[in-house]
XYZ file of C-alpha atoms in Angstrom:
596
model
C 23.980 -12.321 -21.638
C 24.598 -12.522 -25.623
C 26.602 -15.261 -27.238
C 28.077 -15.496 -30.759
C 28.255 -18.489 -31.994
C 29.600 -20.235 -35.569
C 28.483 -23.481 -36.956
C 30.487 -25.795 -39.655
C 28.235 -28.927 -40.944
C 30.706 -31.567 -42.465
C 31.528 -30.111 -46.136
C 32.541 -26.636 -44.205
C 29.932 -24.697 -44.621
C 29.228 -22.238 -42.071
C 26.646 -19.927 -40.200
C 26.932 -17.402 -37.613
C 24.206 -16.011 -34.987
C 23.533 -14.753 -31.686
C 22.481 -16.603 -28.397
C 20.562 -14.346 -26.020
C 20.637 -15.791 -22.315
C 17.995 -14.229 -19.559
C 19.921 -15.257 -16.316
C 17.163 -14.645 -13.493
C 18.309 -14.046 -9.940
C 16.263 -16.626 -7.664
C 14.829 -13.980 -4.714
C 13.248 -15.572 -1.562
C 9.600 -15.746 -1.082
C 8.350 -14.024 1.870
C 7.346 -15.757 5.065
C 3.987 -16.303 6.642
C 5.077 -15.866 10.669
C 1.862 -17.225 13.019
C -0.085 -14.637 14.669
C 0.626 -13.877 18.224
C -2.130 -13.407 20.712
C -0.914 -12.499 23.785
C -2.016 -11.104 27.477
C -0.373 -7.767 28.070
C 0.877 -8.073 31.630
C 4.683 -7.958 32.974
C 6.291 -11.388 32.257
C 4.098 -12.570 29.808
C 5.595 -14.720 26.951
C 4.797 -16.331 23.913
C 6.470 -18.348 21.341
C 5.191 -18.913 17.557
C 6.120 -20.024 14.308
C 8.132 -17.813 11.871
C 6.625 -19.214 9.010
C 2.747 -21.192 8.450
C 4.626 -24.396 7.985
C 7.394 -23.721 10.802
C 10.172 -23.843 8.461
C 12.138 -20.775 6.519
C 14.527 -23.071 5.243
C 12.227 -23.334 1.957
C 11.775 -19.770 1.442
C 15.451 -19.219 0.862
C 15.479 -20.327 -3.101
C 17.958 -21.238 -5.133
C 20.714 -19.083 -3.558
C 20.640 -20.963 -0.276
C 20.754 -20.113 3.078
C 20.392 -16.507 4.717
C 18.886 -15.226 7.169
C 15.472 -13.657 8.922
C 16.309 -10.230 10.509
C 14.604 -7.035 11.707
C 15.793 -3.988 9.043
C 17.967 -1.791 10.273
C 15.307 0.554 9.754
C 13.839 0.040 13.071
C 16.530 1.071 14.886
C 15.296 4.274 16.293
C 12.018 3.731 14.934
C 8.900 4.610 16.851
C 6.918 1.814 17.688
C 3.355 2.287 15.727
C -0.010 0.646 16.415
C -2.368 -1.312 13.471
C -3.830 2.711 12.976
C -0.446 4.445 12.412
C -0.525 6.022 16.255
C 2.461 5.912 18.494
C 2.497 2.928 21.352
C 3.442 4.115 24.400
C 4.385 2.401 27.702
C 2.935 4.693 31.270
C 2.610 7.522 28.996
C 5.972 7.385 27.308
C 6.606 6.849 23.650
C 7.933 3.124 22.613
C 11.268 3.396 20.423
C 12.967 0.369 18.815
C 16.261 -0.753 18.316
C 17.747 -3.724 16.490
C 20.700 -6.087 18.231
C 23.747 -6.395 15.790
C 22.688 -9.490 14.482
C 19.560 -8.357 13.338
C 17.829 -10.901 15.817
C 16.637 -9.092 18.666
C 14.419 -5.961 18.618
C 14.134 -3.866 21.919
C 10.980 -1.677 22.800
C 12.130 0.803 25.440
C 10.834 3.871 26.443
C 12.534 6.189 28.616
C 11.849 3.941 32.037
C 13.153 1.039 30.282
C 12.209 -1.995 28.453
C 9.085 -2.895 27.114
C 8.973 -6.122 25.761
C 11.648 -7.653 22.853
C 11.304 -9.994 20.208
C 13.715 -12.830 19.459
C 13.973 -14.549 16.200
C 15.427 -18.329 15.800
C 16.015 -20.184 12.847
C 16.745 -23.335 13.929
C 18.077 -26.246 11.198
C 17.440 -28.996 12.371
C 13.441 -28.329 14.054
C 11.170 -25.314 13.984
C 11.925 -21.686 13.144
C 10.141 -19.065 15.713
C 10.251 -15.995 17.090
C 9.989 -15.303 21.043
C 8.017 -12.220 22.584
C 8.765 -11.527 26.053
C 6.884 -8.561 28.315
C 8.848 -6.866 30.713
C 6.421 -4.006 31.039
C 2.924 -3.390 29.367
C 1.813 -1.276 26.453
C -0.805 1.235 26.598
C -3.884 -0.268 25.731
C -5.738 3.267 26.937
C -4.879 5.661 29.218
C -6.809 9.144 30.417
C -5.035 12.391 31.711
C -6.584 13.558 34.899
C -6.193 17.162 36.227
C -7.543 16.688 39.748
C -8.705 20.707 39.602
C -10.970 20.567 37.118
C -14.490 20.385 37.324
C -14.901 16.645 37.376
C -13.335 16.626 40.819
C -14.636 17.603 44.651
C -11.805 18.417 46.985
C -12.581 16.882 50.345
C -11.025 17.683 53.426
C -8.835 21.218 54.070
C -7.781 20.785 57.482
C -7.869 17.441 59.166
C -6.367 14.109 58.950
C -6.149 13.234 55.573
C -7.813 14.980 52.299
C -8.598 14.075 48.651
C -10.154 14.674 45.254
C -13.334 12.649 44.678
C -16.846 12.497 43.061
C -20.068 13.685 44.925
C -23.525 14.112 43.551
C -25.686 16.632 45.448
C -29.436 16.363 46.333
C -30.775 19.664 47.333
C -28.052 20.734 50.068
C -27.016 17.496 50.839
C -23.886 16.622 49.235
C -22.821 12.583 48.713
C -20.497 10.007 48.129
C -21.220 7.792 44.539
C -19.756 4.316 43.615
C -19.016 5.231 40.148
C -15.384 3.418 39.459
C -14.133 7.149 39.590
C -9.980 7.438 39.605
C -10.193 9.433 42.692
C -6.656 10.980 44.568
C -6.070 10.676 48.594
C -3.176 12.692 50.364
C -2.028 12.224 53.781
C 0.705 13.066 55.382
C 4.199 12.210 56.206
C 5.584 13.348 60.114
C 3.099 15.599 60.388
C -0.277 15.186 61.891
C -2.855 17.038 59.337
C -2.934 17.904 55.875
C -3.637 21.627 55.810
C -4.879 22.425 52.062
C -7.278 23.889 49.650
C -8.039 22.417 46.424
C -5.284 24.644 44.882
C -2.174 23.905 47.304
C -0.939 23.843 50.835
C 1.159 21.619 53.079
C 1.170 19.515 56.227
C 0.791 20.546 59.707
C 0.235 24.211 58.752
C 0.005 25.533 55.172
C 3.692 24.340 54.289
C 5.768 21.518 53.803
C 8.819 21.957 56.039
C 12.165 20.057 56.518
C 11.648 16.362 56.063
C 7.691 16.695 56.032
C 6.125 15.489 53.206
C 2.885 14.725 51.220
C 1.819 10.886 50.131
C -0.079 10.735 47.735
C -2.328 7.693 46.709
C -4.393 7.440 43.790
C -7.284 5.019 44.825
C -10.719 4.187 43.193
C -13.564 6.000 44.778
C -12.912 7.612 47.842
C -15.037 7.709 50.593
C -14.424 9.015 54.455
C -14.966 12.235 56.771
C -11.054 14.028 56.932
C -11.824 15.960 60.171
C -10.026 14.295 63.213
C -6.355 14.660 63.819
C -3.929 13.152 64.132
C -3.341 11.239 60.758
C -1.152 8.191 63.503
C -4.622 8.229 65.309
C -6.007 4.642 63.605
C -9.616 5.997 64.327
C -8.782 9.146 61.897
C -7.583 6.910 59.034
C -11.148 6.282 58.237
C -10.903 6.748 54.289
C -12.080 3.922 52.237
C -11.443 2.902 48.531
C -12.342 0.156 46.588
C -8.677 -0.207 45.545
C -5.654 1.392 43.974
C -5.102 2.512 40.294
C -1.623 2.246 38.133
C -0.680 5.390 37.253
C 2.856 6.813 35.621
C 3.604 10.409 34.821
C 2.447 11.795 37.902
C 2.860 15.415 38.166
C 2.649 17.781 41.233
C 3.110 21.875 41.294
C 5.190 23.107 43.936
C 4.514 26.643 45.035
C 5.808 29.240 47.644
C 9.545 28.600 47.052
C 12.756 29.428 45.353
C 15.363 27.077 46.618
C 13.425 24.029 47.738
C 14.765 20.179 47.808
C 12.075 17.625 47.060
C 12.704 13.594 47.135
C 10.206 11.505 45.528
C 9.695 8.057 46.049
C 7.057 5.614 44.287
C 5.470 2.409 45.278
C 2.733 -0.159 43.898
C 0.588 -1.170 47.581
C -0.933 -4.096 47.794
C -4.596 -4.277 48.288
C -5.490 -7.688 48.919
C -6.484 -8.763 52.265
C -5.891 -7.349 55.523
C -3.950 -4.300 53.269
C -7.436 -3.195 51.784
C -7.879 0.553 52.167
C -4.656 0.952 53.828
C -1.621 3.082 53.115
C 2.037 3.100 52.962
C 2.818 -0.974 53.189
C 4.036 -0.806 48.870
C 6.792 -2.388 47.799
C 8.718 0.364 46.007
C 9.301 1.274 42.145
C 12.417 2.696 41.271
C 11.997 6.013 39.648
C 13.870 6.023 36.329
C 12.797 9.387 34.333
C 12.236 12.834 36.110
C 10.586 15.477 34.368
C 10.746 19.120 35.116
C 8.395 22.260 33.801
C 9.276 25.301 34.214
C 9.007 28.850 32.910
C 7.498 27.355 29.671
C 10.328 24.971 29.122
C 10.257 21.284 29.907
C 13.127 18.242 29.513
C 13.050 14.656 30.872
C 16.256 12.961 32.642
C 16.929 9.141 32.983
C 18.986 7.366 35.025
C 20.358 5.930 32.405
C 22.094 9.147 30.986
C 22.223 10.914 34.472
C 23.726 7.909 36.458
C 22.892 6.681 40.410
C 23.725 9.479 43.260
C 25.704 11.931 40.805
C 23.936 15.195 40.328
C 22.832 16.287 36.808
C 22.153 19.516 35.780
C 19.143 21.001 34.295
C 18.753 24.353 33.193
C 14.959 25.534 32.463
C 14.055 29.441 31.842
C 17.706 30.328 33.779
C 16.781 28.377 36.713
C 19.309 25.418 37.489
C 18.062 22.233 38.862
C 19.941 19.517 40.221
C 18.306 15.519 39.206
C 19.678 12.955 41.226
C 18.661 9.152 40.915
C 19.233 7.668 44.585
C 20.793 4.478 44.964
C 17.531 3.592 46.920
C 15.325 3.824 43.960
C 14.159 7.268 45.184
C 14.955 10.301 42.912
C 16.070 14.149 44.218
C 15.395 17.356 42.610
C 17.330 20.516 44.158
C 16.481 24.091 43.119
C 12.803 23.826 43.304
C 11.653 27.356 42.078
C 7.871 29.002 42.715
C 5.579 26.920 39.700
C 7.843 24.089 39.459
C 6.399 21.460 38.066
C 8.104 17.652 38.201
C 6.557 14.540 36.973
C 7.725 11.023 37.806
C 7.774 8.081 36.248
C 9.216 4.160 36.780
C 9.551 1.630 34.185
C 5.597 -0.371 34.499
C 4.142 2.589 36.820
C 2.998 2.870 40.889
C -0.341 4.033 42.303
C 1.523 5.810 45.122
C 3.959 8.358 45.760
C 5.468 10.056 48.369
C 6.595 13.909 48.062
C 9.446 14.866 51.001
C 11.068 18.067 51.702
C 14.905 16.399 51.892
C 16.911 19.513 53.211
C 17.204 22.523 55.318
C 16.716 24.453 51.682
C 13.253 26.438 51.433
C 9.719 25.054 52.977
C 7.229 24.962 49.799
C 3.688 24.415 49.073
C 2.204 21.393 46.674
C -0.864 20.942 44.438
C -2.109 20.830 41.256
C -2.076 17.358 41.056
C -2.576 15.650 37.556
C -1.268 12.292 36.379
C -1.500 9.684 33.572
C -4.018 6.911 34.518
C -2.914 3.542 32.684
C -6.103 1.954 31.448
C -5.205 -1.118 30.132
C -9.014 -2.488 29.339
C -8.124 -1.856 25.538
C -6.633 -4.350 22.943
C -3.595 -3.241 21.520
C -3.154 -4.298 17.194
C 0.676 -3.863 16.194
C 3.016 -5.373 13.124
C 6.876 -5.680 13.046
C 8.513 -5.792 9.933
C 10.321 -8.883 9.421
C 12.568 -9.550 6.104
C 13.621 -12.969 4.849
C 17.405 -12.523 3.113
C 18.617 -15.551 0.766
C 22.454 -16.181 0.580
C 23.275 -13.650 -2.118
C 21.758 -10.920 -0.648
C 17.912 -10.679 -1.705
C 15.103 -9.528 0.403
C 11.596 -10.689 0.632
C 9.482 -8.224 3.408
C 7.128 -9.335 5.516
C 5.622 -8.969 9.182
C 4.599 -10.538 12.134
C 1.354 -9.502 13.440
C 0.904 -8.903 17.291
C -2.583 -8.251 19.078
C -1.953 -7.821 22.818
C -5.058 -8.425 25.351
C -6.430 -6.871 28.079
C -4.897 -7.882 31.854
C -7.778 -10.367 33.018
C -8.233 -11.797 29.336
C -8.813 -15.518 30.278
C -5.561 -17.539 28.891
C -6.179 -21.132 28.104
C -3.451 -20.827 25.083
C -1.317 -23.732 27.164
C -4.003 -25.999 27.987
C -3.032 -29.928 26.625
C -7.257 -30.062 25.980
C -10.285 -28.201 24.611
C -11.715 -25.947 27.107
C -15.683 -25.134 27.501
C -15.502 -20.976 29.012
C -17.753 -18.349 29.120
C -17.088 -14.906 29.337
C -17.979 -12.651 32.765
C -17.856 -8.742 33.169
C -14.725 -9.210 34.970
C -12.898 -11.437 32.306
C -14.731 -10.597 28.855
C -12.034 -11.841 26.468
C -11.002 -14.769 26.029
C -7.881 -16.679 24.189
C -8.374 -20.670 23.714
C -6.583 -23.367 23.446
C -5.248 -25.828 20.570
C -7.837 -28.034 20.687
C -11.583 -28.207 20.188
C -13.253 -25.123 22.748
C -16.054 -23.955 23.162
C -16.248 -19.773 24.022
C -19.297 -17.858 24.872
C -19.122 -14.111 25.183
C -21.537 -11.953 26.785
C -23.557 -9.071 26.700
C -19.814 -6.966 26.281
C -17.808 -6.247 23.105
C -15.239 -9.670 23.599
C -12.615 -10.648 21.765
C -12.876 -14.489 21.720
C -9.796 -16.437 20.056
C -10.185 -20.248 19.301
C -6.577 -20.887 18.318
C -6.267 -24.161 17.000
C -8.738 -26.965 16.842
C -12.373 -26.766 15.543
C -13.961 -24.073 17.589
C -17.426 -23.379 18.612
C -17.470 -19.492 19.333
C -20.373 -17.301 20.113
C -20.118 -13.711 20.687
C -23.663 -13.339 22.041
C -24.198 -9.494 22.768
C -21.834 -6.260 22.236
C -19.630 -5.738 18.945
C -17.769 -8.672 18.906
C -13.999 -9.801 17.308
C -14.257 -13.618 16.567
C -11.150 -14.994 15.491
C -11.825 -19.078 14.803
C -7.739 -19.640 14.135
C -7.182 -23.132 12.108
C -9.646 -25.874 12.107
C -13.305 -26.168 10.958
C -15.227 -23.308 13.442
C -18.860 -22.571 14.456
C -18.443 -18.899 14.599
C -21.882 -16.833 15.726
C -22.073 -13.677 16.487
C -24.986 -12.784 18.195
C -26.422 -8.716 18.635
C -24.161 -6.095 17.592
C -22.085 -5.455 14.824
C -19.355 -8.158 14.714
C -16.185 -8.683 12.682
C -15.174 -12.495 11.973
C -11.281 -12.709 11.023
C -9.222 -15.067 9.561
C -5.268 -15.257 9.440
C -2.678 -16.794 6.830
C -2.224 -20.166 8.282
C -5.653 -20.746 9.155
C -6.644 -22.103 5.837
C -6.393 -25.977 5.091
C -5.056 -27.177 1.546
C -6.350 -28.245 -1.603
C -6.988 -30.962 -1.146
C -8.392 -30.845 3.240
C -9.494 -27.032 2.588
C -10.460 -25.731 6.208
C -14.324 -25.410 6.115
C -15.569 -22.658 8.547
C -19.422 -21.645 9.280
C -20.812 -18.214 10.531
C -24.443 -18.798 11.675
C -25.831 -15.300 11.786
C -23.922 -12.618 8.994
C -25.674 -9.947 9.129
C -25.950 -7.544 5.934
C -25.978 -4.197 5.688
C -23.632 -1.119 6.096
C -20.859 -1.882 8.622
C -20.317 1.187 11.143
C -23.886 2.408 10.407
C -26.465 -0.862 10.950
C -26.430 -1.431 14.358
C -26.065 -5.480 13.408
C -24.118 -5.550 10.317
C -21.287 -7.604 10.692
C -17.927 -7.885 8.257
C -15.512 -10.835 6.967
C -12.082 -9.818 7.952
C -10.218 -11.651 5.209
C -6.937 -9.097 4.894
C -4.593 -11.394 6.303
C -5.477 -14.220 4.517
C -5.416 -12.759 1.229
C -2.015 -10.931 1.971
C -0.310 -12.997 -1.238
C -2.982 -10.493 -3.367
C -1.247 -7.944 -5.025
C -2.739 -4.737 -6.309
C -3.860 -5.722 -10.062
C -4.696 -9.352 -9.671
C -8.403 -10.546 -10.679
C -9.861 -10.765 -6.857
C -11.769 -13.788 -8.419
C -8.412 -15.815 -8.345
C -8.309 -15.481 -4.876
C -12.294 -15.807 -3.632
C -15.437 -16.591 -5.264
C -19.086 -16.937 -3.941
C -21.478 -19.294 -4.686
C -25.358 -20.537 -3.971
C -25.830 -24.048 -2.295
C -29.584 -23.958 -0.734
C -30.395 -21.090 1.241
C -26.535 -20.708 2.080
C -23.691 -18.268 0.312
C -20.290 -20.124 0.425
C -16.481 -17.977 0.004
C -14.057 -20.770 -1.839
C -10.693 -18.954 -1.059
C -7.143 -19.780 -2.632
C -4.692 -17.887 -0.479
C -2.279 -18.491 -3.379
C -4.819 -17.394 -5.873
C -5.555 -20.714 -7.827
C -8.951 -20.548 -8.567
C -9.962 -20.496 -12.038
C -12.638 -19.221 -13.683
C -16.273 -20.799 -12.334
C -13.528 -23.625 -10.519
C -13.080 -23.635 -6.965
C -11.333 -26.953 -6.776
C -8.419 -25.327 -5.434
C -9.704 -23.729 -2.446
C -7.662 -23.950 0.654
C -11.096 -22.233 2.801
C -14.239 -22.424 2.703
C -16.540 -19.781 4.718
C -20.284 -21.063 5.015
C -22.480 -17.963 5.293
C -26.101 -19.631 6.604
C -29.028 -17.923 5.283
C -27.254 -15.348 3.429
C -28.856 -14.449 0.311
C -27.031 -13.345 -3.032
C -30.269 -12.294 -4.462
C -29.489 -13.752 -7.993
C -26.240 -11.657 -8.326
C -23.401 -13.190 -9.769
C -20.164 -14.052 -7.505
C -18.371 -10.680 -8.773
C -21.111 -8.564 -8.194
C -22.158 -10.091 -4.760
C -18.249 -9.875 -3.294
C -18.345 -6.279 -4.824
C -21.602 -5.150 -2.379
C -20.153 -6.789 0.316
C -16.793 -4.326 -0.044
C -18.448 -2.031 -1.042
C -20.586 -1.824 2.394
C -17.428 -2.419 4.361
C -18.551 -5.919 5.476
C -15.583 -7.363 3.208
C -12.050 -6.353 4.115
C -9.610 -7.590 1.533
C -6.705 -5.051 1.942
């Protein structure tokens, strides 16, 4: 804004001029929310801080209070992983939607909710946000088409029959232990499964009125299908080692043009006395249907179809009735010859039964193929968060998410430090917020010291070490290991956190078998593109040591790394006489340096 202005001194003279005012709008500074490292199973929850100091309240600025909100933007949105690729839930994409407020995002897919993020900014304490898991993402799945040549079809005409893996010594054909996802049918009031690899039924190559096909998708499959009955106990002679979670299943159904199918899904329980056994599940309720046919293909939910009304699908001029039972069951009338339906629930089964429900046509089934949830895989995500100040301004930022595998070992709520090694069963590890002490193995583990000072070893496999705050021991053993730090693990000025790899390995990242990388990204988020990277990090030589002094704020000044907040202690790492510029440079340069 301009002024004019006039001034008179005391015998009236006068001058005139211009005041130029620069009024600058205060914005918000963005906030720092806490990583979250969680297991990814059903009912898993976890609570952190929105911001590194657990308050918001000072992010706001000058034009006081607002809010923290998920954008509009995500409403509709589909959820994305750390690479850009769609999340999905048993096989089905992950959409988001915001709550009114702006406090609450959903995940859903078409079976129904994922998991959903609460924010809280609370006055008078500390500001966090809330995960809670009410089903499990993908952390790796596999399509199986149990007619391809991966698969052995066992059995034909006896009590039982399946798809399994053999290996064959001259003539002789056998039975290997080789984890394989492996498919067992039996049958339902009937007393054989009559089949070939392709299709058939029960009792005699159809499925008639209420007969059906179960269908139980087991890890490897062992047995001899020839007696009959199936009710005979000495006939159920299949063994697995146990049951696999599956969603998506599909089946073909053949040998009809007016059938009535009802398909019911259950998760069976393995454990004790139930090992190997059939048909004692608790049941999933079914809550998409999806129907192939003549080229064309469309998904129902319950949600938009409703419970025990009929809802019409037309596919190639064929008209097919959906109905979601009250029972958790779902029905599909007008079954035509190479119908194809797929089912799925909301956190998937690993058994389902196939029943002919009325006096409509008899039909054939096959072509089995399914979705096999494999959730052995980590899962990287970010949510965008914004921080809005009382007139309106926006500061973006995220919240970072990395979900575990089920069987991670949890020690996140322990009130001490915590001495655990890692097994085949359990490789990964999460710790606790005190001083722990986490040995991988011979696997790639993801080991997670939280808070506290940390003693972490990743010992073999290509490891993720993630110290958290605190002064860590991080080594990574054989293999090529990344070490990763997160905004809010650094110290201050003043107490800057001082961490130590033992073993950095140098050399190309991705092509040395045993070159390692500094996963600073996160820490140096505050860097924008322009700034002198020496503001923010500098190396320097103390013995036969290489020390990173780190400023997350980007304080340092020129050969002065008073204002570190972190130091990273890289023993026996050599800069070979470069200076700091130069060394950080190789480093990035061989991808063992991730700023960005």
């Amino acid at each position: 804004e301009s002024y004019g202005y006039t001034a008179t001194d005391a015998a009236g003279n006068t001058v005139t001029g211009t005041i130029t005012i620069d009024i600058v709008d205060d914005v918000p500074t963005a906030i720092a929310p806490q990583n979250a490292y969680l297991v990814n199973t059903t009912t898993n929850a976890l609570t952190g801080l929105l911001d590194v100091d657990g308050q918001v309240e000072d992010n706001f600025g000058a034009d006081g209070a607002g809010s923290v909100l998920f954008s509009d933007s995500l409403n509709g949105a589909s959820a994305l992983d750390a690479d850009g690729d769609p999340l999905t839930s048993g096989g089905l994409s992950i959409i988001y939607s915001v709550s009114e407020d702006g406090q609450t995002l959903t995940a859903s897919t078409l079976a129904g909710e994922v998991f959903t993020i609460d924010l809280t900014v609370n006055d008078s304490g500390q500001d966090t946000y809330h995960i809670n898991m009410s089903g499990t993402v993908d952390g790796g799945d596999s399509t199986i088409d149990f007619n391809s040549g991966d698969y052995d079809f066992t059995g034909g005409n006896g009590a039982w029959a399946g798809f399994n893996t053999v290996t064959k010594v001259g003539n002789d054909y056998f039975n290997v232990e080789d984890d394989s996802n492996d498919l067992l049918l039996t049958p339902i009031n009937a007393g054989s499964v009559n089949t070939t690899a392709q299709t058939g039924g029960v009792g005699n190559a159809f499925i008639g009125h209420l007969q059906g096909m179960r269908v139980d998708f087991v890890v490897d499959l062992v047995g001899n299908p020839q007696g009959t009955p199936y009710s005979v106990l000495a006939n159920q002679d299949h063994t697995f080692d146990k049951h696999y979670t599956v969603n998506g299943a599909s089946a073909t159904f053949t040998s009809c043009s007016d059938a009535s199918v009802t398909i019911t899904a259950f998760d069976d329980d393995d454990s004790g006395v139930n090992s190997n056994k059939v048909g004692d599940g608790s049941q999933e309720i079914i809550t998409v249907i999806g129907i192939s046919y003549g080229g064309e293909m469309q998904q129902v939910t319950s949600i938009v179809a409703g419970l025990d009304t009929g809802y019409t699908v037309i596919l190639d001029g064929n008209t097919f009735t959906v109905t979601f039972n009250s029972n958790g069951s779902a029905t599909v009338d007008g079954v035509a010859e190479g119908t194809i339906i797929s089912s799925y629930t909301a956190n998937g089964y690993n058994s389902i039964e196939y029943v002919n429900s009325a006096a409509g046509d008899d039909f054939q089934i096959g072509d089995f193929g399914t979705t096999a949830i494999e959730p052995g895989e980590e899962v990287a995500f970010s949510v965008p968060v914004e921080i809005v100040d009382g007139d309106g301004d926006v500061a973006s930022s995220s919240l970072d998410v990395l979900l575990l595998p089920e069987g991670t070992q949890d020690y996140s709520s322990e009130s001490a430090g915590v001495t655990v090694a890692a097994s085949d069963v359990s490789p990964d590890i999460i710790g606790s917020d005190y001083d722990d002490i986490l040995t991988g193995n011979a696997d790639s583990n993801i080991l997670i010291g939280n808070e506290g000072s940390d003693t972490i070893s990743g010992d073999g496999g290509d490891d993720l070490l993630i110290g958290g705050a605190g002064d860590d021991i991080l080594t990574g053993g054989l293999g090529a290991d990344v070490f990763a730090w997160n905004l809010g693990d650094e110290g201050s000025s003043t107490t800057p956190a001082e961490d130590t790899v033992t073993d950095f390995t140098t050399g190309i990242f991705g092509t040395d078998v045993n070159a390692d990388k500094l996963d600073l990204s996160d820490l140096l988020s505050g860097m924008q593109d322009g700034e002198d990277l020496s503001s923010y990090i500098q190396a320097s030589t103390v013995g036969a040591d290489t020390i990173l002094h780190i400023s997350t704020s980007g304080a340092l000044g020129e050969s002065d790394t008073s204002a570190a907040d972190q130091t990273i202690t890289l023993e026996g790492v050599d800069m070979h006489g470069a200076d700091s510029a130069a060394f950080l440079q190789s480093l990035i340069s061989d991808g063992q340096l991730d700023i960005e």
